[in-house]
Short mmCIF file of the C-alpha atoms (twelve columns), coordinates in Angstrom:
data_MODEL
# 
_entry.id   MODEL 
# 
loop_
_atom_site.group_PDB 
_atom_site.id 
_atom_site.type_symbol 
_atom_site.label_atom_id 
_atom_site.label_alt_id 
_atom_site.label_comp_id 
_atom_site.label_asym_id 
_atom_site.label_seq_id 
_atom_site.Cartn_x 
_atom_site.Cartn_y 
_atom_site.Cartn_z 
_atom_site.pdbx_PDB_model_num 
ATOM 1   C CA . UNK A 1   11.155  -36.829 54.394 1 
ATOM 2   C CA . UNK A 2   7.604   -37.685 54.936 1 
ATOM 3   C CA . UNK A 3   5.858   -38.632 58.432 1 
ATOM 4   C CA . UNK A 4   5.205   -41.947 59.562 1 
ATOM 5   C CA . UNK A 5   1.458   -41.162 59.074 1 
ATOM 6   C CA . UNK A 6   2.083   -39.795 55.512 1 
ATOM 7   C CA . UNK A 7   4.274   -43.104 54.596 1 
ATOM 8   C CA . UNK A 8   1.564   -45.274 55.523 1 
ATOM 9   C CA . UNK A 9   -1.020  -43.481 53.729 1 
ATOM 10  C CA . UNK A 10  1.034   -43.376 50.506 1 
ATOM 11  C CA . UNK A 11  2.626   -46.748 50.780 1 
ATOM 12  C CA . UNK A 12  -1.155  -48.555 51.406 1 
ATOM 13  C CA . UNK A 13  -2.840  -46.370 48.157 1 
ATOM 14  C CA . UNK A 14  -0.232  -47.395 46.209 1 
ATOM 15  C CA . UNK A 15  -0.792  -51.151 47.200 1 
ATOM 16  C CA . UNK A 16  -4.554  -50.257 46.853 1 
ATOM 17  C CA . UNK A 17  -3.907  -48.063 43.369 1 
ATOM 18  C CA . UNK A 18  -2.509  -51.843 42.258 1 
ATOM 19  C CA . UNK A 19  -5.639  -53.583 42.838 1 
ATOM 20  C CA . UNK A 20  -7.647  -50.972 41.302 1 
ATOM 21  C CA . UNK A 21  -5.888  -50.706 38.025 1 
ATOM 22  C CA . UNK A 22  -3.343  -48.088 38.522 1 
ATOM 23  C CA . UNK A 23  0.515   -48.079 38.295 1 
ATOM 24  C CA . UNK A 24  1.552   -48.229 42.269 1 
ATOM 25  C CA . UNK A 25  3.599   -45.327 41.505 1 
ATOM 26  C CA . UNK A 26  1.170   -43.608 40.319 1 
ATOM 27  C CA . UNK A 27  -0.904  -44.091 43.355 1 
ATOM 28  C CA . UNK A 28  1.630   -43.239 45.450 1 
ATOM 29  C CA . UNK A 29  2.080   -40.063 43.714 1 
ATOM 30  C CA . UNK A 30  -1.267  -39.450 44.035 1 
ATOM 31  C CA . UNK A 31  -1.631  -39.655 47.509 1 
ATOM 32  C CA . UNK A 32  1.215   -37.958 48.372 1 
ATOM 33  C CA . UNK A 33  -0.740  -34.560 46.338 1 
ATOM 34  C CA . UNK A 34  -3.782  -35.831 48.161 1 
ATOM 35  C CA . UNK A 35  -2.421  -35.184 51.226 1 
ATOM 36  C CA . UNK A 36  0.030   -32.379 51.070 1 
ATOM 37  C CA . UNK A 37  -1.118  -29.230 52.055 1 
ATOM 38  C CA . UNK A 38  0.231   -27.171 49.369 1 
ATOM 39  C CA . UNK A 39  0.787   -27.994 45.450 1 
ATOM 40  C CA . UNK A 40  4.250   -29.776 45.027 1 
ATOM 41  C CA . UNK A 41  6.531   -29.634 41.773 1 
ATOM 42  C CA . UNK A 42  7.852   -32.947 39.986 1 
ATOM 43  C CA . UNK A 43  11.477  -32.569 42.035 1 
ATOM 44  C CA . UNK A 44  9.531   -32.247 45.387 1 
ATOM 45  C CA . UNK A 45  7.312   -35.332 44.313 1 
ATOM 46  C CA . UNK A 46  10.574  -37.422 43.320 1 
ATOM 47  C CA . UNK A 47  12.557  -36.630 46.697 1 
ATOM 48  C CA . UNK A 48  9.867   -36.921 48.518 1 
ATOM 49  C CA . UNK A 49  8.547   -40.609 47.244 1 
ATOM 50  C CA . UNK A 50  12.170  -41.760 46.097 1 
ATOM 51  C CA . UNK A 51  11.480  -41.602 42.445 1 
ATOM 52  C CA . UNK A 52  12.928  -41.063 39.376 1 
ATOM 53  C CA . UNK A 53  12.270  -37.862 38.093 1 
ATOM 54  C CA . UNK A 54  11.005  -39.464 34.957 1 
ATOM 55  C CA . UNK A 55  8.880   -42.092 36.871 1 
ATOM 56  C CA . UNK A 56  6.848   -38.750 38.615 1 
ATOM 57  C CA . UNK A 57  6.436   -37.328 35.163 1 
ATOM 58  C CA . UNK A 58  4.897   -40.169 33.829 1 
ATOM 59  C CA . UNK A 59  2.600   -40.374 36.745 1 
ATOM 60  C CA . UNK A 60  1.494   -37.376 36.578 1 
ATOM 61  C CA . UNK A 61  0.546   -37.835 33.187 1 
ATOM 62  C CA . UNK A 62  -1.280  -40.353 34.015 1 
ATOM 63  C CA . UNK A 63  -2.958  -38.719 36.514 1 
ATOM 64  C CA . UNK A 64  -3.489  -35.643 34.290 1 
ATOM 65  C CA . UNK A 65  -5.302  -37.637 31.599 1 
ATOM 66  C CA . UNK A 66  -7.653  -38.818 34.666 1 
ATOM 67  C CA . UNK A 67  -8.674  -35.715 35.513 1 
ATOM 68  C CA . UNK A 68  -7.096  -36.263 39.186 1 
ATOM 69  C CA . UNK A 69  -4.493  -33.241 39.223 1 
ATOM 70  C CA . UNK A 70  -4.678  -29.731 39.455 1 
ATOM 71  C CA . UNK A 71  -1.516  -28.524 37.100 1 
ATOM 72  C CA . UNK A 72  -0.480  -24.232 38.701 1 
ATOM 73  C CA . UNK A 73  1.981   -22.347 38.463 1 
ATOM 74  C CA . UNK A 74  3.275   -19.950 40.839 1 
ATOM 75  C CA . UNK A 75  4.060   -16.610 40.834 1 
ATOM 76  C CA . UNK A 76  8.173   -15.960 40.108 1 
ATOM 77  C CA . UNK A 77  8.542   -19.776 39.565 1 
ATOM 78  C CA . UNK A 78  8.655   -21.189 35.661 1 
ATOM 79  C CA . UNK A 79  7.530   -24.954 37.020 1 
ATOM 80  C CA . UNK A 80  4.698   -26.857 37.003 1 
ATOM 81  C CA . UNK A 81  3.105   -27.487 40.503 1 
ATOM 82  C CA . UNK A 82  0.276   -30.283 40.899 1 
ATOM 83  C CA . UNK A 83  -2.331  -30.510 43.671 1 
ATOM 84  C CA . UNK A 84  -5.724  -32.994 44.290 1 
ATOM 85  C CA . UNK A 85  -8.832  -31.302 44.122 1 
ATOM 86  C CA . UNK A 86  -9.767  -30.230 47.323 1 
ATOM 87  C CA . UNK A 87  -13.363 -31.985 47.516 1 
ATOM 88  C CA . UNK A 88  -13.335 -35.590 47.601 1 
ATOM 89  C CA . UNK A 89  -16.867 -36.118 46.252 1 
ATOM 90  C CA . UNK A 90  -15.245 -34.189 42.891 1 
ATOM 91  C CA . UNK A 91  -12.588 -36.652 42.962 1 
ATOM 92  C CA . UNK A 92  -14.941 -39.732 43.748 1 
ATOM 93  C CA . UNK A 93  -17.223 -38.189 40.554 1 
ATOM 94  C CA . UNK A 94  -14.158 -37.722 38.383 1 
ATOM 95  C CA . UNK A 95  -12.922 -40.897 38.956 1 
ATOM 96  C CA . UNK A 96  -16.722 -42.815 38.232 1 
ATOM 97  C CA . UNK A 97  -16.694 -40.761 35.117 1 
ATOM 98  C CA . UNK A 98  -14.001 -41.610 34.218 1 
ATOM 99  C CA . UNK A 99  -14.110 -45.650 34.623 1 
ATOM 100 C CA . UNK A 100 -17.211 -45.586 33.139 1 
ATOM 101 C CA . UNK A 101 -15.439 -43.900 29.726 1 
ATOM 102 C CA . UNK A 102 -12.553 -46.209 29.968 1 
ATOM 103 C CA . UNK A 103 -14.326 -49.610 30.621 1 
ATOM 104 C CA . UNK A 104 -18.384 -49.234 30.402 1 
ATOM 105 C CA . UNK A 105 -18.754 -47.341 27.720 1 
ATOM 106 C CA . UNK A 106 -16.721 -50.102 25.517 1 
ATOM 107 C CA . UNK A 107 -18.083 -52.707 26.643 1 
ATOM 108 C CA . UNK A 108 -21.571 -51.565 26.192 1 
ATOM 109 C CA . UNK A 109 -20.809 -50.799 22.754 1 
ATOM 110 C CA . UNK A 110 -19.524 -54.443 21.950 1 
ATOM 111 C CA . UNK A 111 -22.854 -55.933 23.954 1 
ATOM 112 C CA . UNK A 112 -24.994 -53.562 22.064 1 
ATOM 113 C CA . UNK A 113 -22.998 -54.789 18.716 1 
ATOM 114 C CA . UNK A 114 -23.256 -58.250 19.887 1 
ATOM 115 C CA . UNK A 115 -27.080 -58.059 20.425 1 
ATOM 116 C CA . UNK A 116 -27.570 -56.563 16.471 1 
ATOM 117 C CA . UNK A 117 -25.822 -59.865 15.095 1 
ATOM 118 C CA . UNK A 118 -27.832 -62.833 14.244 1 
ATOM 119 C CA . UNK A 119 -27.323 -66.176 15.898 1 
ATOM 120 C CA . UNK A 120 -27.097 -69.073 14.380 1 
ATOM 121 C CA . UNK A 121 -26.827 -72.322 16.462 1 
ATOM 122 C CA . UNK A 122 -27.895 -72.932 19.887 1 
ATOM 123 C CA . UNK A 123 -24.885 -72.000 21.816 1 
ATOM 124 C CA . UNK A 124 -24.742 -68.637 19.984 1 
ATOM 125 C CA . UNK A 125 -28.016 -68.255 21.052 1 
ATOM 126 C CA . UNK A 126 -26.889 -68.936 24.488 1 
ATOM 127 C CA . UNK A 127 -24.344 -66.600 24.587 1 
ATOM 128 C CA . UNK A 128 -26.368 -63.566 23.023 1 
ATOM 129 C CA . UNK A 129 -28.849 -64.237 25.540 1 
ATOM 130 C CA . UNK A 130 -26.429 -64.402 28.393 1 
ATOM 131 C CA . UNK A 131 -24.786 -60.765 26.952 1 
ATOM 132 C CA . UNK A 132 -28.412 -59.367 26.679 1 
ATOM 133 C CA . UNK A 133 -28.642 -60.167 30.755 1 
ATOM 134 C CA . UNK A 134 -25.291 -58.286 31.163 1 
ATOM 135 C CA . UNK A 135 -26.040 -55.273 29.199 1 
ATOM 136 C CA . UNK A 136 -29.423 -54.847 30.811 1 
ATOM 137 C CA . UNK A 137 -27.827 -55.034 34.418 1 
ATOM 138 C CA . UNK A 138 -24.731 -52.295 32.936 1 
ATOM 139 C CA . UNK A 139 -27.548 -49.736 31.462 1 
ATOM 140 C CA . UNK A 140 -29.542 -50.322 34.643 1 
ATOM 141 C CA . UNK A 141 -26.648 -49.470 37.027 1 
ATOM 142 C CA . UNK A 142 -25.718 -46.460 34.455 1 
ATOM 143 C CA . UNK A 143 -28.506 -45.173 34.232 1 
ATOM 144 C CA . UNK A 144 -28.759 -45.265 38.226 1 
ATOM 145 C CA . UNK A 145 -25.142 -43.633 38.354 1 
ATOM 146 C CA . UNK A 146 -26.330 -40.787 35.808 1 
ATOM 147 C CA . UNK A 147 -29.057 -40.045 38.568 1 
ATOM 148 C CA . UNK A 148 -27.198 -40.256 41.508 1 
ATOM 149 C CA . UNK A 149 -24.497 -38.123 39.536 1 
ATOM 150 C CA . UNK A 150 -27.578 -35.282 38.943 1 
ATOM 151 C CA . UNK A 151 -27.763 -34.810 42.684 1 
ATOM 152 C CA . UNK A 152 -26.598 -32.581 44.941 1 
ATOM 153 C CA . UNK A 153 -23.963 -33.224 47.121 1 
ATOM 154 C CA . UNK A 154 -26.057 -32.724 50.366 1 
ATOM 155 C CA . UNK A 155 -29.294 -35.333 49.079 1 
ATOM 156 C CA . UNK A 156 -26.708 -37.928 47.874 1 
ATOM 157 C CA . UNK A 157 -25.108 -37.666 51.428 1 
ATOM 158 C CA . UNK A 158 -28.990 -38.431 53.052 1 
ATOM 159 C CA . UNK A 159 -29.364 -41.319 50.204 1 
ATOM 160 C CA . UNK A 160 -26.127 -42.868 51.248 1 
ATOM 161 C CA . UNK A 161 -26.700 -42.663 54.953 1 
ATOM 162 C CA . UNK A 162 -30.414 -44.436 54.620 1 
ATOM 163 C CA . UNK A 163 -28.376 -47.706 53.767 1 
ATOM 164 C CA . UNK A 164 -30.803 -50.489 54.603 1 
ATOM 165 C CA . UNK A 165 -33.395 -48.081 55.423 1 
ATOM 166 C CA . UNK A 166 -34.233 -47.666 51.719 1 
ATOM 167 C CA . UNK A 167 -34.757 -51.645 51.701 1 
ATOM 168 C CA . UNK A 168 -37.046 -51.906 54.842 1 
ATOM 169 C CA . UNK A 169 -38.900 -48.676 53.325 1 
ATOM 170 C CA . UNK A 170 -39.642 -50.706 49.862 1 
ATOM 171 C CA . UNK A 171 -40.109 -53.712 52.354 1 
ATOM 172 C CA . UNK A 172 -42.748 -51.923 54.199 1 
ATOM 173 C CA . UNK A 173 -44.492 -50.494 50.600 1 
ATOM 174 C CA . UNK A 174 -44.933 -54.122 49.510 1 
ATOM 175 C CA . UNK A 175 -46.643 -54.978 52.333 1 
ATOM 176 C CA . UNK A 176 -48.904 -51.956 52.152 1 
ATOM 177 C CA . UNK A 177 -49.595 -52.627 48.788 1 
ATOM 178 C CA . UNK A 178 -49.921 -56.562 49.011 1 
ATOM 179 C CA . UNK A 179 -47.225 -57.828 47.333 1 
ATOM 180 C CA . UNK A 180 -43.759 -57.321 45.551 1 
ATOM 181 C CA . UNK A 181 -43.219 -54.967 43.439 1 
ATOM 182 C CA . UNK A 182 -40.873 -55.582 40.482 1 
ATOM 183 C CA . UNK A 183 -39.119 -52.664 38.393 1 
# 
């Protein structure tokens, strides 16, 4: 039986999981290893969440082919026990990585396909020119992720705690300088 506390952790990512992508199942089974604090088999999943034991073992497929589980085993026991990486800036990279694979990545290969065809009436035109905005802003923002990604943990904390501070510095530069500066 899980706590209150637990319940309404697991019940709200698995509404959240929803409106991210995910199976709510799957996010509930997720959150449930997330918080537990020892690995749990596929039976202790089930009882625990109210699942079919087939419903847990897709999940955790699922959550396997994410990267987002740990698969163990323990000593004197033949099953298969499944925790959540410990640090949650591992998880937060794992799961960037792997959005980008599963919906940049494609999409900047049909842009960059797009962009190699040859148009030939106005609207066409229009349209290649509108993709050629979109993959510019995706390979800018990648290419920012790749360098935020290169950081350690500790500088990427500092970066993210500047905020609005790293606008008001650039702010402050353009004044010095006389003027805006555009990338």
């Amino acid at each position: 039986m899980l706590s209150p506390l637990v319940q309404r952790f697991v019940l709200h990512f698995g509404e959240m999981g929803s409106r991210w992508g995910i199976n709510r199942t799957v996010g509930q089974i997720y959150a449930l290893l997330f918080v537990s604090p020892r690995p749990l088999n596929a039976d202790e999943i089930a009882e625990g969440l109210a699942f079919s034991r087939s419903n847990v073992s897709m999940g955790l497929k699922e959550l396997q082919s994410w990267r987002l589980v740990k698969l163990q085993h323990l000593p004197g026991d033949r099953r298969e026990y499944f925790s959540a990486p410990e640090d949650v800036w591992a998880i937060f990279q794992t799961l960037a990585e792997e959005r980008r694979k599963r919906e940049v990545d494609p999409t900047l290969s049909m842009l960059r396909d797009a962009l190699l065809e040859s148009p030939g009436d106005p609207t066409d035109r229009h349209a290649q020119e509108r993709m050629r905005e979109m993959h510019d802003l995706i390979e800018l923002t990648t290419g920012w992720f790749e360098d935020v990604r290169a950081m350690d943990q500790e500088r990427l904390v500092e970066l993210m705690k500047l905020g609005k501070k790293v606008g008001k510095l650039l702010d402050a530069r353009d004044r010095f300088i006389g003027g805006k500066s555009h990338v």
